[in-house]
Short mmCIF file of C-alpha atoms in Angstrom, two decimals:
data_model
loop_
_atom_site.label_atom_id
_atom_site.label_comp_id
_atom_site.label_asym_id
_atom_site.label_seq_id
_atom_site.Cartn_x
_atom_site.Cartn_y
_atom_site.Cartn_z
CA MET A 1 -78.23 -64.40 89.28
CA ARG A 2 -81.84 -64.43 88.19
CA VAL A 3 -84.78 -65.04 90.49
CA GLN A 4 -88.13 -65.95 89.03
CA GLY A 5 -91.21 -65.46 91.16
CA ASP A 6 -95.00 -65.45 90.93
CA GLU A 7 -96.41 -62.28 92.45
CA SER A 8 -100.02 -62.90 91.46
CA LEU A 9 -101.40 -65.76 89.40
CA PRO A 10 -103.72 -64.77 86.53
CA ALA A 11 -106.90 -66.55 85.46
CA HIS A 12 -105.17 -68.22 82.47
CA PRO A 13 -101.95 -69.89 83.71
CA LYS A 14 -100.89 -70.99 80.17
CA CYS A 15 -100.44 -67.40 78.95
CA TYR A 16 -98.61 -66.12 82.01
CA THR A 17 -94.85 -65.63 82.18
CA PRO A 18 -93.66 -64.53 85.62
CA PRO A 19 -91.21 -61.62 85.91
CA LEU A 20 -87.48 -62.24 86.19
CA TYR A 21 -85.31 -60.27 88.60
CA ARG A 22 -81.59 -59.99 87.99
CA MET A 23 -79.08 -59.18 90.74
CA ARG A 24 -75.34 -58.85 91.14
CA ILE A 25 -74.46 -60.35 94.49
CA PHE A 26 -70.90 -60.56 95.80
CA ALA A 27 -70.58 -63.66 97.97
CA PRO A 28 -67.89 -66.28 98.65
CA ASN A 29 -69.91 -69.28 97.37
CA HIS A 30 -73.17 -70.16 95.62
CA VAL A 31 -74.96 -71.20 98.84
CA SER A 32 -74.56 -67.78 100.45
CA THR A 33 -75.37 -66.17 97.09
CA LYS A 34 -78.74 -67.90 96.98
CA SER A 35 -79.45 -67.03 100.59
CA ARG A 36 -78.63 -63.35 100.07
CA SER A 37 -80.69 -63.23 96.87
CA TRP A 38 -83.79 -64.40 98.75
CA TYR A 39 -83.05 -61.82 101.45
CA PHE A 40 -82.91 -58.97 98.92
CA VAL A 41 -85.89 -60.17 96.87
CA SER A 42 -88.05 -60.41 99.99
CA GLN A 43 -87.09 -56.80 100.81
CA LEU A 44 -87.84 -55.51 97.29
CA LYS A 45 -90.93 -57.56 96.41
CA LYS A 46 -93.46 -59.48 98.44
CA MET A 47 -92.00 -62.88 97.62
CA LYS A 48 -90.91 -65.94 99.57
CA LYS A 49 -88.90 -69.02 98.64
CA SER A 50 -92.11 -71.02 98.27
CA SER A 51 -93.52 -68.65 95.64
CA GLY A 52 -90.43 -68.38 93.44
CA GLU A 53 -87.36 -70.16 92.16
CA ILE A 54 -83.79 -69.29 91.28
CA VAL A 55 -83.34 -69.78 87.55
CA CYS A 56 -79.55 -69.53 87.37
CA CYS A 57 -76.66 -68.63 89.61
CA GLY A 58 -73.23 -68.16 88.10
CA GLN A 59 -70.00 -66.27 88.39
CA VAL A 60 -69.53 -63.22 86.18
CA PHE A 61 -66.02 -62.73 84.76
CA GLU A 62 -64.36 -59.47 83.72
CA LYS A 63 -63.97 -58.56 80.06
CA CYS A 64 -60.38 -57.30 80.52
CA PRO A 65 -58.97 -58.63 83.80
CA LEU A 66 -55.39 -57.59 82.99
CA ARG A 67 -56.07 -53.84 82.84
CA VAL A 68 -55.95 -51.71 86.00
CA LYS A 69 -59.21 -49.81 86.47
CA ASP A 70 -60.58 -47.23 88.91
CA PHE A 71 -63.83 -48.16 90.66
CA SER A 72 -66.31 -46.28 92.78
CA ILE A 73 -68.38 -48.27 95.23
CA TRP A 74 -71.46 -47.43 97.30
CA VAL A 75 -71.95 -49.53 100.44
CA ARG A 76 -74.51 -49.67 103.26
CA TYR A 77 -73.50 -51.20 106.58
CA ASP A 78 -74.99 -51.64 110.03
CA SER A 79 -72.98 -50.32 112.95
CA GLY A 80 -73.75 -50.69 116.63
CA SER A 81 -75.97 -47.62 116.64
CA SER A 82 -77.51 -47.25 113.15
CA THR A 83 -77.21 -47.86 109.40
CA HIS A 84 -74.68 -45.85 107.39
CA ASN A 85 -74.09 -45.26 103.67
CA VAL A 86 -70.48 -45.06 102.50
CA TYR A 87 -68.86 -44.11 99.19
CA GLY A 88 -65.33 -45.23 98.33
CA GLU A 89 -62.89 -45.29 95.44
CA TYR A 90 -60.53 -48.17 94.82
CA ARG A 91 -58.10 -49.26 92.14
CA ASP A 92 -57.99 -52.90 91.11
CA LEU A 93 -58.01 -55.31 88.18
CA THR A 94 -61.52 -56.71 88.73
CA THR A 95 -64.82 -55.73 90.29
CA ALA A 96 -64.62 -58.65 92.71
CA GLY A 97 -61.19 -57.47 93.84
CA THR A 98 -62.60 -54.00 94.47
CA VAL A 99 -65.40 -55.41 96.62
CA THR A 100 -62.88 -57.51 98.56
CA GLN A 101 -60.77 -54.39 99.17
CA CYS A 102 -63.86 -52.54 100.36
CA TYR A 103 -64.90 -55.35 102.74
CA ARG A 104 -61.42 -55.40 104.28
CA ASP A 105 -61.35 -51.62 104.50
CA MET A 106 -64.75 -51.51 106.19
CA GLY A 107 -63.63 -54.17 108.66
CA THR A 108 -60.49 -52.28 109.63
CA ARG A 109 -61.83 -48.71 109.67
CA HIS A 110 -65.40 -49.18 110.88
CA HIS A 111 -65.28 -52.66 112.52
CA ALA A 112 -68.13 -53.74 110.23
CA GLN A 113 -68.81 -57.46 109.93
CA ALA A 114 -69.10 -58.97 106.45
CA HIS A 115 -72.73 -60.03 106.98
CA SER A 116 -73.77 -56.46 107.85
CA ILE A 117 -72.31 -54.94 104.64
CA GLN A 118 -74.55 -54.51 101.59
CA THR A 119 -72.98 -53.52 98.28
CA ILE A 120 -75.33 -51.09 96.58
CA LYS A 121 -73.43 -50.19 93.41
CA VAL A 122 -70.00 -50.77 91.86
CA GLU A 123 -69.04 -48.66 88.86
CA GLU A 124 -65.90 -48.23 86.78
CA ILE A 125 -64.87 -44.57 86.60
CA THR A 126 -62.24 -42.52 84.81
CA ALA A 127 -59.37 -40.81 86.63
CA ILE A 128 -60.97 -37.41 85.98
CA LYS A 129 -64.12 -38.39 87.91
CA CYS A 130 -62.22 -39.38 91.07
CA HIS A 131 -63.51 -37.35 94.02
CA TRP A 132 -60.29 -37.66 96.01
CA PRO A 133 -57.20 -36.88 93.94
CA SER A 134 -54.93 -37.98 96.79
CA SER A 135 -56.46 -41.46 96.97
CA SER A 136 -54.98 -44.56 95.41
CA CYS A 137 -57.47 -44.08 92.58
CA THR A 138 -55.49 -41.37 90.82
CA THR A 139 -53.46 -42.32 87.80
CA PRO A 140 -49.97 -40.80 87.62
CA ARG A 141 -49.60 -38.44 84.70
CA SER A 142 -46.66 -38.74 82.29
CA ASN A 143 -45.41 -35.21 83.05
CA SER A 144 -45.50 -35.57 86.84
CA ARG A 145 -42.48 -36.88 88.67
CA CYS A 146 -43.01 -39.52 91.31
CA PRO A 147 -40.91 -39.03 94.46
CA THR A 148 -39.89 -42.69 94.40
CA ASP A 149 -38.07 -42.14 91.09
CA SER A 150 -35.12 -40.75 93.01
CA CYS A 151 -34.74 -43.81 95.24
CA ALA A 152 -31.69 -45.96 94.58
CA ILE A 153 -31.43 -49.55 95.73
CA SER A 154 -27.98 -50.49 96.91
CA THR A 155 -26.58 -53.56 98.61
CA THR A 156 -24.47 -53.43 101.71
CA HIS A 157 -22.48 -56.35 103.04
CA ALA A 158 -23.39 -57.03 106.66
CA SER A 159 -21.30 -60.13 107.19
CA PRO A 160 -19.76 -62.73 104.88
CA SER A 161 -21.93 -65.51 106.31
CA ARG A 162 -25.29 -63.79 105.63
CA GLY A 163 -24.48 -62.26 102.27
CA PRO A 164 -25.53 -58.87 100.90
CA THR A 165 -28.43 -57.02 102.56
CA PRO A 166 -30.47 -54.80 100.19
CA SER A 167 -31.38 -51.35 101.45
CA THR A 168 -33.19 -48.39 99.93
CA ARG A 169 -31.67 -44.94 100.20
CA CYS A 170 -33.57 -41.92 98.93
CA ARG A 171 -31.76 -38.90 97.57
CA ALA A 172 -33.34 -35.52 98.04
CA LEU A 173 -34.80 -33.94 94.92
CA ALA A 174 -33.09 -30.75 93.80
CA ARG A 175 -35.70 -28.02 94.08
CA GLY A 176 -35.31 -24.30 93.95
CA ARG A 177 -36.52 -22.04 96.74
CA PRO A 178 -39.93 -20.46 96.15
CA LYS A 179 -39.76 -16.69 95.77
#
């Protein structure tokens, strides 16, 4: 989204090109995107809707949406008492999916409403730069063994009318005692 605005008009209006401001806004539709862009522009610069115009508003698509990526996200939200800054790490296919995960996470953990959440920065990171190795952001290494590898799916017959019922039974991993 680009917002064009006139901060101060010069003496020669033919030679003047107003500055363009570019923003990445995560919103459900273009109407709320335009509304939030004017909200942020009025906070950053002394500009109103009457002194500027929105040049273009469009959806940005991922370059590789079929590859799983790790994202870090910085968010500011308003609680009942004050404003808080939050950092989180998520794993998803797209940036928009990461923001959706963050909005749902903020709603469940902090009871934050969607209108009080401001996305500051979303960045793709490598697995080495993850702050929390136990989070869902970590990529399993080829030499590490996942505990779910030992799970075997078997079917048990409950009754002839209902058919087979699948169940998961985990076998214990054979580990030696530490000395």
